[in-house]
PDB file of C-alpha atoms and ligand atoms in Angstrom:
ATOM      1  CA  MET A   1       4.509  13.627   9.876  1.00 95.00           C
ATOM      2  CA  ARG A   2       1.196  11.862   9.287  1.00 97.00           C
ATOM      3  CA  ALA A   3       0.965  10.879   5.650  1.00 97.00           C
ATOM      4  CA  VAL A   4      -0.841   8.522   3.282  1.00 98.00           C
ATOM      5  CA  LEU A   5       0.383   6.907   0.054  1.00 98.00           C
ATOM      6  CA  VAL A   6      -2.247   6.375  -2.609  1.00 98.00           C
ATOM      7  CA  GLY A   7      -1.885   4.852  -6.047  1.00 97.00           C
ATOM      8  CA  PRO A   8      -2.928   1.839  -8.121  1.00 97.00           C
ATOM      9  CA  PRO A   9      -1.812  -1.710  -7.313  1.00 96.00           C
ATOM     10  CA  GLY A  10       1.839  -2.007  -8.309  1.00 95.00           C
ATOM     11  CA  ALA A  11       2.516   1.749  -8.230  1.00 97.00           C
ATOM     12  CA  GLY A  12       5.364   1.077  -5.809  1.00 96.00           C
ATOM     13  CA  LYS A  13       3.597   2.094  -2.582  1.00 97.00           C
ATOM     14  CA  GLY A  14       5.143  -0.737  -0.559  1.00 94.00           C
ATOM     15  CA  THR A  15       8.603  -0.190  -2.056  1.00 94.00           C
ATOM     16  CA  GLN A  16       8.526   3.559  -1.400  1.00 97.00           C
ATOM     17  CA  ALA A  17       6.801   3.259   2.000  1.00 96.00           C
ATOM     18  CA  GLN A  18       9.640   1.102   3.293  1.00 94.00           C
ATOM     19  CA  ILE A  19      12.302   3.617   2.216  1.00 95.00           C
ATOM     20  CA  LEU A  20      10.356   6.770   3.129  1.00 96.00           C
ATOM     21  CA  ALA A  21       9.398   5.499   6.580  1.00 96.00           C
ATOM     22  CA  SER A  22      13.039   4.923   7.357  1.00 95.00           C
ATOM     23  CA  GLU A  23      14.142   8.287   5.865  1.00 94.00           C
ATOM     24  CA  LEU A  24      11.447  10.165   7.775  1.00 94.00           C
ATOM     25  CA  SER A  25      11.803   8.066  10.982  1.00 95.00           C
ATOM     26  CA  ILE A  26       8.116   7.177  11.146  1.00 96.00           C
ATOM     27  CA  PRO A  27       6.519   3.719  11.150  1.00 97.00           C
ATOM     28  CA  LYS A  28       5.057   2.347   7.935  1.00 97.00           C
ATOM     29  CA  VAL A  29       1.540   1.027   8.394  1.00 97.00           C
ATOM     30  CA  SER A  30       0.572  -1.218   5.474  1.00 97.00           C
ATOM     31  CA  THR A  31      -2.889  -2.769   5.671  1.00 97.00           C
ATOM     32  CA  GLY A  32      -1.980  -5.285   2.931  1.00 95.00           C
ATOM     33  CA  ASP A  33       1.089  -6.430   4.934  1.00 94.00           C
ATOM     34  CA  ILE A  34      -0.944  -6.722   8.155  1.00 96.00           C
ATOM     35  CA  PHE A  35      -3.604  -8.786   6.359  1.00 96.00           C
ATOM     36  CA  ARG A  36      -0.954 -11.041   4.755  1.00 94.00           C
ATOM     37  CA  ALA A  37       0.773 -11.589   8.127  1.00 93.00           C
ATOM     38  CA  ASN A  38      -2.608 -12.634   9.552  1.00 95.00           C
ATOM     39  CA  VAL A  39      -3.277 -14.961   6.617  1.00 94.00           C
ATOM     40  CA  SER A  40       0.067 -16.727   7.056  1.00 92.00           C
ATOM     41  CA  GLY A  41      -0.368 -16.789  10.854  1.00 95.00           C
ATOM     42  CA  GLY A  42      -3.786 -18.465  10.416  1.00 96.00           C
ATOM     43  CA  THR A  43      -5.623 -15.936  12.629  1.00 97.00           C
ATOM     44  CA  GLU A  44      -9.364 -15.303  12.498  1.00 96.00           C
ATOM     45  CA  LEU A  45      -8.712 -11.906  10.899  1.00 95.00           C
ATOM     46  CA  GLY A  46      -6.577 -13.678   8.274  1.00 96.00           C
ATOM     47  CA  ARG A  47      -9.324 -16.212   7.531  1.00 96.00           C
ATOM     48  CA  THR A  48     -11.838 -13.387   7.070  1.00 96.00           C
ATOM     49  CA  ALA A  49      -9.527 -11.362   4.836  1.00 97.00           C
ATOM     50  CA  LYS A  50      -8.204 -14.168   2.615  1.00 96.00           C
ATOM     51  CA  SER A  51     -11.243 -14.761   0.402  1.00 94.00           C
ATOM     52  CA  TYR A  52     -11.556 -11.049  -0.382  1.00 97.00           C
ATOM     53  CA  MET A  53      -7.832 -10.685  -1.059  1.00 96.00           C
ATOM     54  CA  ASP A  54      -7.656 -13.725  -3.350  1.00 94.00           C
ATOM     55  CA  ARG A  55     -10.432 -12.248  -5.504  1.00 95.00           C
ATOM     56  CA  GLY A  56      -8.880  -8.776  -5.453  1.00 95.00           C
ATOM     57  CA  ASP A  57     -11.848  -7.273  -3.603  1.00 97.00           C
ATOM     58  CA  LEU A  58     -11.605  -4.958  -0.611  1.00 98.00           C
ATOM     59  CA  VAL A  59     -11.902  -6.495   2.841  1.00 98.00           C
ATOM     60  CA  PRO A  60     -15.068  -5.043   4.483  1.00 98.00           C
ATOM     61  CA  ASP A  61     -14.596  -1.568   5.964  1.00 98.00           C
ATOM     62  CA  GLU A  62     -15.628  -2.499   9.518  1.00 96.00           C
ATOM     63  CA  VAL A  63     -12.851  -5.122   9.680  1.00 97.00           C
ATOM     64  CA  THR A  64     -10.217  -2.868   8.122  1.00 97.00           C
ATOM     65  CA  ASN A  65     -11.122   0.279  10.067  1.00 97.00           C
ATOM     66  CA  GLU A  66     -10.920  -1.486  13.440  1.00 95.00           C
ATOM     67  CA  MET A  67      -7.570  -3.001  12.530  1.00 96.00           C
ATOM     68  CA  VAL A  68      -6.163   0.431  11.612  1.00 97.00           C
ATOM     69  CA  ARG A  69      -7.663   2.073  14.695  1.00 95.00           C
ATOM     70  CA  GLY A  70      -5.810  -0.466  16.863  1.00 95.00           C
ATOM     71  CA  ARG A  71      -2.538  -0.013  14.983  1.00 96.00           C
ATOM     72  CA  LEU A  72      -2.581   3.808  15.104  1.00 95.00           C
ATOM     73  CA  ALA A  73      -3.210   3.694  18.859  1.00 93.00           C
ATOM     74  CA  GLU A  74       0.134   1.930  19.370  1.00 95.00           C
ATOM     75  CA  GLU A  75       2.937   3.886  20.974  1.00 95.00           C
ATOM     76  CA  ASP A  76       5.213   4.117  17.910  1.00 95.00           C
ATOM     77  CA  ALA A  77       2.478   5.736  15.773  1.00 95.00           C
ATOM     78  CA  ARG A  78       1.643   8.546  18.216  1.00 91.00           C
ATOM     79  CA  GLU A  79       4.049  11.067  16.680  1.00 91.00           C
ATOM     80  CA  GLY A  80       3.569  10.130  13.044  1.00 96.00           C
ATOM     81  CA  PHE A  81       3.068   7.362  10.506  1.00 97.00           C
ATOM     82  CA  LEU A  82       3.038   6.562   6.815  1.00 98.00           C
ATOM     83  CA  LEU A  83      -0.074   4.686   5.726  1.00 98.00           C
ATOM     84  CA  ASP A  84       0.280   2.360   2.705  1.00 98.00           C
ATOM     85  CA  GLY A  85      -2.949   0.889   1.311  1.00 97.00           C
ATOM     86  CA  PHE A  86      -5.334   2.693   3.650  1.00 98.00           C
ATOM     87  CA  PRO A  87      -7.677   4.474   3.176  1.00 98.00           C
ATOM     88  CA  ARG A  88      -8.949   2.731   0.085  1.00 98.00           C
ATOM     89  CA  ASN A  89     -12.393   4.296  -0.366  1.00 98.00           C
ATOM     90  CA  VAL A  90     -14.189   7.449   0.775  1.00 98.00           C
ATOM     91  CA  PRO A  91     -15.879   5.845   3.844  1.00 98.00           C
ATOM     92  CA  GLN A  92     -12.441   4.672   5.084  1.00 98.00           C
ATOM     93  CA  ALA A  93     -11.050   8.194   4.523  1.00 98.00           C
ATOM     94  CA  GLU A  94     -13.918   9.672   6.557  1.00 98.00           C
ATOM     95  CA  THR A  95     -13.257   7.149   9.328  1.00 98.00           C
ATOM     96  CA  LEU A  96      -9.553   8.066   9.326  1.00 98.00           C
ATOM     97  CA  ASP A  97     -10.412  11.779   9.547  1.00 97.00           C
ATOM     98  CA  SER A  98     -12.602  11.161  12.566  1.00 96.00           C
ATOM     99  CA  MET A  99     -10.020   8.868  14.232  1.00 95.00           C
ATOM    100  CA  LEU A 100      -7.373  11.579  13.853  1.00 96.00           C
ATOM    101  CA  LYS A 101      -9.764  14.283  15.021  1.00 95.00           C
ATOM    102  CA  ASP A 102     -10.401  12.254  18.195  1.00 93.00           C
ATOM    103  CA  MET A 103      -6.619  12.165  18.686  1.00 91.00           C
ATOM    104  CA  GLY A 104      -6.498  15.975  18.232  1.00 94.00           C
ATOM    105  CA  THR A 105      -4.608  15.804  14.970  1.00 95.00           C
ATOM    106  CA  ALA A 106      -4.987  15.551  11.166  1.00 96.00           C
ATOM    107  CA  LEU A 107      -3.151  14.364   8.041  1.00 97.00           C
ATOM    108  CA  ASP A 108      -0.227  16.471   6.824  1.00 96.00           C
ATOM    109  CA  ALA A 109      -0.047  15.055   3.311  1.00 97.00           C
ATOM    110  CA  VAL A 110      -1.443  12.499   0.884  1.00 98.00           C
ATOM    111  CA  LEU A 111       1.062  11.467  -1.776  1.00 98.00           C
ATOM    112  CA  GLU A 112      -0.362  10.111  -5.010  1.00 98.00           C
ATOM    113  CA  LEU A 113       1.933   7.814  -7.038  1.00 98.00           C
ATOM    114  CA  LYS A 114       0.997   8.063 -10.715  1.00 97.00           C
ATOM    115  CA  VAL A 115       1.791   5.137 -13.058  1.00 96.00           C
ATOM    116  CA  ASP A 116       0.002   3.916 -16.187  1.00 93.00           C
ATOM    117  CA  GLU A 117      -1.807   0.567 -16.290  1.00 91.00           C
ATOM    118  CA  GLU A 118       0.532  -1.166 -18.718  1.00 91.00           C
ATOM    119  CA  GLU A 119       3.484  -0.532 -16.394  1.00 94.00           C
ATOM    120  CA  VAL A 120       1.477  -1.710 -13.383  1.00 94.00           C
ATOM    121  CA  VAL A 121       0.661  -5.050 -15.017  1.00 93.00           C
ATOM    122  CA  LYS A 122       4.381  -5.541 -15.860  1.00 93.00           C
ATOM    123  CA  ARG A 123       5.417  -4.690 -12.316  1.00 95.00           C
ATOM    124  CA  LEU A 124       2.899  -6.982 -10.650  1.00 95.00           C
ATOM    125  CA  SER A 125       3.420  -9.973 -12.896  1.00 93.00           C
ATOM    126  CA  GLY A 126       7.201  -9.908 -12.183  1.00 95.00           C
ATOM    127  CA  ARG A 127       6.928  -9.230  -8.446  1.00 95.00           C
ATOM    128  CA  ARG A 128       8.354 -11.704  -5.939  1.00 95.00           C
ATOM    129  CA  SER A 129       8.252 -11.202  -2.147  1.00 93.00           C
ATOM    130  CA  CYS A 130      10.278 -12.717   0.683  1.00 94.00           C
ATOM    131  CA  ARG A 131       8.297 -15.003   3.007  1.00 91.00           C
ATOM    132  CA  GLU A 132      10.545 -14.139   5.933  1.00 90.00           C
ATOM    133  CA  CYS A 133      11.286 -10.392   5.842  1.00 89.00           C
ATOM    134  CA  GLY A 134       8.763  -9.107   3.272  1.00 87.00           C
ATOM    135  CA  ARG A 135      11.395  -7.488   0.988  1.00 90.00           C
ATOM    136  CA  VAL A 136       9.920  -7.013  -2.496  1.00 92.00           C
ATOM    137  CA  TYR A 137      11.815  -7.867  -5.717  1.00 95.00           C
ATOM    138  CA  HIS A 138      11.077  -7.758  -9.426  1.00 95.00           C
ATOM    139  CA  LEU A 139      12.329 -10.455 -11.811  1.00 95.00           C
ATOM    140  CA  ASP A 140      13.509  -7.858 -14.373  1.00 94.00           C
ATOM    141  CA  TYR A 141      13.727  -4.489 -12.564  1.00 92.00           C
ATOM    142  CA  ASP A 142      15.186  -5.588  -9.222  1.00 93.00           C
ATOM    143  CA  PRO A 143      16.143  -9.282  -9.343  1.00 96.00           C
ATOM    144  CA  PRO A 144      17.595 -11.162  -6.364  1.00 97.00           C
ATOM    145  CA  GLU A 145      21.212 -12.318  -6.685  1.00 97.00           C
ATOM    146  CA  ALA A 146      20.238 -16.005  -6.464  1.00 96.00           C
ATOM    147  CA  ASP A 147      17.008 -17.308  -8.044  1.00 94.00           C
ATOM    148  CA  GLY A 148      14.160 -17.562  -5.532  1.00 96.00           C
ATOM    149  CA  VAL A 149      16.250 -16.524  -2.516  1.00 97.00           C
ATOM    150  CA  CYS A 150      16.120 -13.221  -0.595  1.00 97.00           C
ATOM    151  CA  ASP A 151      19.419 -11.249  -0.633  1.00 97.00           C
ATOM    152  CA  ALA A 152      18.620  -9.700   2.723  1.00 95.00           C
ATOM    153  CA  CYS A 153      17.759 -12.763   4.817  1.00 97.00           C
ATOM    154  CA  GLY A 154      18.053 -15.930   2.703  1.00 97.00           C
ATOM    155  CA  GLY A 155      14.254 -16.458   2.918  1.00 97.00           C
ATOM    156  CA  GLU A 156      12.203 -18.077   0.153  1.00 97.00           C
ATOM    157  CA  LEU A 157      10.708 -15.779  -2.503  1.00 97.00           C
ATOM    158  CA  TYR A 158       7.088 -16.341  -3.544  1.00 95.00           C
ATOM    159  CA  GLN A 159       4.503 -14.877  -5.919  1.00 94.00           C
ATOM    160  CA  ARG A 160       1.425 -13.374  -4.258  1.00 92.00           C
ATOM    161  CA  ASP A 161      -1.857 -15.218  -4.919  1.00 89.00           C
ATOM    162  CA  ASP A 162      -3.439 -11.944  -6.087  1.00 92.00           C
ATOM    163  CA  ASP A 163      -0.720 -11.279  -8.692  1.00 93.00           C
ATOM    164  CA  ARG A 164      -2.354 -13.538 -11.312  1.00 90.00           C
ATOM    165  CA  GLU A 165      -3.330 -11.641 -14.474  1.00 88.00           C
ATOM    166  CA  GLU A 166      -7.139 -11.916 -14.039  1.00 89.00           C
ATOM    167  CA  VAL A 167      -6.936 -10.825 -10.383  1.00 93.00           C
ATOM    168  CA  ILE A 168      -4.624  -7.922 -11.314  1.00 94.00           C
ATOM    169  CA  ARG A 169      -7.251  -6.700 -13.831  1.00 93.00           C
ATOM    170  CA  HIS A 170      -9.955  -6.875 -11.162  1.00 95.00           C
ATOM    171  CA  ARG A 171      -7.793  -5.024  -8.589  1.00 96.00           C
ATOM    172  CA  LEU A 172      -7.301  -2.256 -11.155  1.00 96.00           C
ATOM    173  CA  GLU A 173     -11.086  -1.976 -11.629  1.00 96.00           C
ATOM    174  CA  VAL A 174     -11.579  -1.823  -7.861  1.00 97.00           C
ATOM    175  CA  TYR A 175      -8.924   0.911  -7.742  1.00 97.00           C
ATOM    176  CA  ARG A 176     -10.622   2.982 -10.448  1.00 97.00           C
ATOM    177  CA  GLU A 177     -14.088   2.627  -8.937  1.00 98.00           C
ATOM    178  CA  GLN A 178     -13.420   2.822  -5.214  1.00 98.00           C
ATOM    179  CA  THR A 179      -9.969   4.259  -4.512  1.00 98.00           C
ATOM    180  CA  GLU A 180      -9.373   6.862  -7.238  1.00 97.00           C
ATOM    181  CA  PRO A 181     -12.168   9.121  -5.871  1.00 98.00           C
ATOM    182  CA  LEU A 182      -9.858   9.701  -2.889  1.00 98.00           C
ATOM    183  CA  VAL A 183      -7.624  11.834  -5.098  1.00 98.00           C
ATOM    184  CA  ALA A 184     -10.397  14.437  -5.455  1.00 97.00           C
ATOM    185  CA  TYR A 185     -11.406  14.004  -1.807  1.00 98.00           C
ATOM    186  CA  TYR A 186      -7.910  14.906  -0.591  1.00 98.00           C
ATOM    187  CA  ARG A 187      -7.354  17.569  -3.246  1.00 97.00           C
ATOM    188  CA  ASP A 188     -10.457  19.356  -1.933  1.00 97.00           C
ATOM    189  CA  LYS A 189      -8.974  19.196   1.556  1.00 96.00           C
ATOM    190  CA  GLY A 190      -5.756  20.780   0.285  1.00 96.00           C
ATOM    191  CA  VAL A 191      -3.430  17.921   1.344  1.00 96.00           C
ATOM    192  CA  LEU A 192      -2.839  16.120  -1.981  1.00 97.00           C
ATOM    193  CA  VAL A 193       0.587  16.050  -3.631  1.00 97.00           C
ATOM    194  CA  ALA A 194       1.148  13.961  -6.776  1.00 97.00           C
ATOM    195  CA  ILE A 195       4.332  12.648  -8.392  1.00 97.00           C
ATOM    196  CA  GLY A 196       5.153  10.502 -11.425  1.00 98.00           C
ATOM    197  CA  ALA A 197       6.181   7.080 -10.112  1.00 97.00           C
ATOM    198  CA  THR A 198       7.989   5.670 -13.161  1.00 96.00           C
ATOM    199  CA  GLY A 199      11.765   5.611 -13.454  1.00 95.00           C
ATOM    200  CA  ALA A 200      14.356   4.276 -11.014  1.00 94.00           C
ATOM    201  CA  VAL A 201      13.218   3.558  -7.453  1.00 94.00           C
ATOM    202  CA  GLU A 202      15.694   6.100  -6.022  1.00 96.00           C
ATOM    203  CA  ASP A 203      14.468   8.833  -8.412  1.00 98.00           C
ATOM    204  CA  VAL A 204      10.879   8.215  -7.302  1.00 98.00           C
ATOM    205  CA  THR A 205      12.015   8.389  -3.657  1.00 98.00           C
ATOM    206  CA  ALA A 206      13.737  11.744  -4.281  1.00 97.00           C
ATOM    207  CA  ARG A 207      10.547  13.117  -5.885  1.00 97.00           C
ATOM    208  CA  ALA A 208       8.470  11.781  -2.991  1.00 97.00           C
ATOM    209  CA  ILE A 209      10.656  13.370  -0.321  1.00 96.00           C
ATOM    210  CA  ALA A 210      10.693  16.718  -2.130  1.00 95.00           C
ATOM    211  CA  ALA A 211       6.889  16.618  -2.483  1.00 96.00           C
ATOM    212  CA  LEU A 212       6.293  15.644   1.152  1.00 93.00           C
ATOM    213  CA  ARG A 213       8.716  18.269   2.480  1.00 87.00           C
ATOM    214  CA  SER A 214       7.200  21.008   0.329  1.00 82.00           C
ATOM    215  CA  ASP A 215       3.800  20.172   1.740  1.00 61.00           C
ATOM    216  CA  ALA A 216       4.728  19.666   5.405  1.00 51.00           C
TER     217      ALA A 216
HETATM  218  P1  LIG B 301      -2.089  -4.274  -0.923  1.00 71.92           P
HETATM  219  O1  LIG B 301      -1.032  -5.152  -0.406  1.00 71.92           O
HETATM  220  O2  LIG B 301      -2.226  -2.901  -0.393  1.00 71.92           O
HETATM  221  O3  LIG B 301      -1.948  -4.288  -2.512  1.00 71.92           O
HETATM  222  P2  LIG B 301      -2.055  -3.127  -3.619  1.00 71.92           P
HETATM  223  O4  LIG B 301      -2.605  -1.819  -3.245  1.00 71.92           O
HETATM  224  O5  LIG B 301      -2.746  -3.822  -4.735  1.00 71.92           O
HETATM  225  O6  LIG B 301      -0.621  -2.750  -3.858  1.00 71.92           O
HETATM  226  P3  LIG B 301       0.533  -3.700  -4.137  1.00 71.92           P
HETATM  227  O7  LIG B 301       1.124  -4.205  -2.857  1.00 71.92           O
HETATM  228  O8  LIG B 301       0.125  -4.739  -5.155  1.00 71.92           O
HETATM  229  O9  LIG B 301       1.542  -2.751  -4.918  1.00 71.92           O
HETATM  230  P4  LIG B 301       2.478  -1.590  -4.412  1.00 71.92           P
HETATM  231  O10 LIG B 301       1.966  -0.292  -4.916  1.00 71.92           O
HETATM  232  O11 LIG B 301       2.774  -1.704  -2.945  1.00 71.92           O
HETATM  233  O12 LIG B 301       3.764  -1.948  -5.269  1.00 71.92           O
HETATM  234  P5  LIG B 301       5.184  -2.598  -4.846  1.00 71.92           P
HETATM  235  O13 LIG B 301       6.002  -1.600  -4.098  1.00 71.92           O
HETATM  236  O14 LIG B 301       5.010  -3.944  -4.247  1.00 71.92           O
HETATM  237  O15 LIG B 301      -3.522  -4.966  -0.758  1.00 71.92           O
HETATM  238  C1  LIG B 301      -3.734  -6.318  -1.084  1.00 71.92           C
HETATM  239  C2  LIG B 301      -5.166  -6.695  -0.740  1.00 71.92           C
HETATM  240  O16 LIG B 301      -5.395  -6.524   0.680  1.00 71.92           O
HETATM  241  C3  LIG B 301      -6.266  -5.831  -1.399  1.00 71.92           C
HETATM  242  O17 LIG B 301      -6.584  -6.304  -2.697  1.00 71.92           O
HETATM  243  C4  LIG B 301      -7.420  -6.018  -0.405  1.00 71.92           C
HETATM  244  O18 LIG B 301      -8.042  -7.263  -0.558  1.00 71.92           O
HETATM  245  C5  LIG B 301      -6.698  -6.025   0.940  1.00 71.92           C
HETATM  246  N1  LIG B 301      -6.596  -4.655   1.498  1.00 71.92           N
HETATM  247  C6  LIG B 301      -5.436  -3.955   1.752  1.00 71.92           C
HETATM  248  N2  LIG B 301      -5.718  -2.741   2.253  1.00 71.92           N
HETATM  249  C7  LIG B 301      -7.078  -2.666   2.330  1.00 71.92           C
HETATM  250  C8  LIG B 301      -7.976  -1.657   2.754  1.00 71.92           C
HETATM  251  N3  LIG B 301      -7.544  -0.465   3.191  1.00 71.92           N
HETATM  252  N4  LIG B 301      -9.314  -1.929   2.699  1.00 71.92           N
HETATM  253  C9  LIG B 301      -9.768  -3.119   2.270  1.00 71.92           C
HETATM  254  N5  LIG B 301      -8.968  -4.111   1.822  1.00 71.92           N
HETATM  255  C10 LIG B 301      -7.643  -3.890   1.861  1.00 71.92           C
HETATM  256  O19 LIG B 301       5.831  -2.740  -6.312  1.00 71.92           O
HETATM  257  C11 LIG B 301       5.299  -3.639  -7.269  1.00 71.92           C
HETATM  258  C12 LIG B 301       6.449  -4.254  -8.097  1.00 71.92           C
HETATM  259  O20 LIG B 301       7.081  -3.219  -8.859  1.00 71.92           O
HETATM  260  C13 LIG B 301       7.575  -4.896  -7.260  1.00 71.92           C
HETATM  261  O21 LIG B 301       8.026  -6.047  -7.906  1.00 71.92           O
HETATM  262  C14 LIG B 301       8.680  -3.821  -7.215  1.00 71.92           C
HETATM  263  O22 LIG B 301       9.973  -4.406  -7.095  1.00 71.92           O
HETATM  264  C15 LIG B 301       8.480  -3.130  -8.552  1.00 71.92           C
HETATM  265  N6  LIG B 301       8.810  -1.691  -8.512  1.00 71.92           N
HETATM  266  C16 LIG B 301       8.542  -0.789  -7.518  1.00 71.92           C
HETATM  267  N7  LIG B 301       8.986   0.446  -7.859  1.00 71.92           N
HETATM  268  C17 LIG B 301       9.530   0.319  -9.115  1.00 71.92           C
HETATM  269  C18 LIG B 301      10.164   1.245 -10.023  1.00 71.92           C
HETATM  270  N8  LIG B 301      10.303   2.568  -9.723  1.00 71.92           N
HETATM  271  N9  LIG B 301      10.587   0.759 -11.208  1.00 71.92           N
HETATM  272  C19 LIG B 301      10.453  -0.558 -11.526  1.00 71.92           C
HETATM  273  N10 LIG B 301       9.876  -1.471 -10.702  1.00 71.92           N
HETATM  274  C20 LIG B 301       9.429  -1.032  -9.523  1.00 71.92           C
HETATM  275 ZN1  LIG B 302      14.022 -11.713   3.214  1.00 71.92          ZN
END
């Protein structure tokens, strides 16, 4: 299956992508995670991306598109993938369509995660992530057993630089202006499925799997 997750910052794309990729046996391709790995690794790509990410702006399309093109050409993505955080605007969606066309294939489904803004702000301000394995927690909804320490690997938990209130507000504006038009774009192509993404993580996963299976 070749699928895309779309939804506002904090909708739970990363949380669901991790679970769904494992359930569906396809790799998760998260542009945000790839950028963050490059920032912490101090690469040139990371240095380019960091200033945009810290402000909550999109990294320029030419940088992002080339990064995704390289990732989708890797062996493990040949038979399918779940994209999280890409595409993020209509030009990126058009680039993805043409990349897939060149590979003789197309998207099977685009899953929209719907959550209201108040919930998103709560989710992002309580989010903590593991520096070592990337597991995502929430101080109230999914707290670690020991303060500041990852249950899975013992790594240190940190708060993302872009999860400060004023940056969250800006990311939401960027979502409304640049990313939300993708919903109509994919609806017109007949591949959009939408689910409510509030409630327990496992309930959202069950809705997501049912929606993806019904579409595939
Ligand atoms: P990216 O990392 O993609 O950030 P985002 O889209 O803003 O999404 P988030 O990671 O903030 O949220 P999420 O939906 O994954 O939620 P999560 O599962 O963590 O991008 C970051 C930056 O990179 C961008 O601003 C941009 O600069 C750059 N970038 C990335 N892709 C790009 C692209 N294509 N083009 C250009 N630039 C790009 O969940 C959030 C919290 O809620 C967690 O604490 C979690 O535990 C909790 N939670 C999850 N589900 C539930 C639930 N059901 N109930 C209660 N809590 C829940
Ligand atoms: Zn960890």
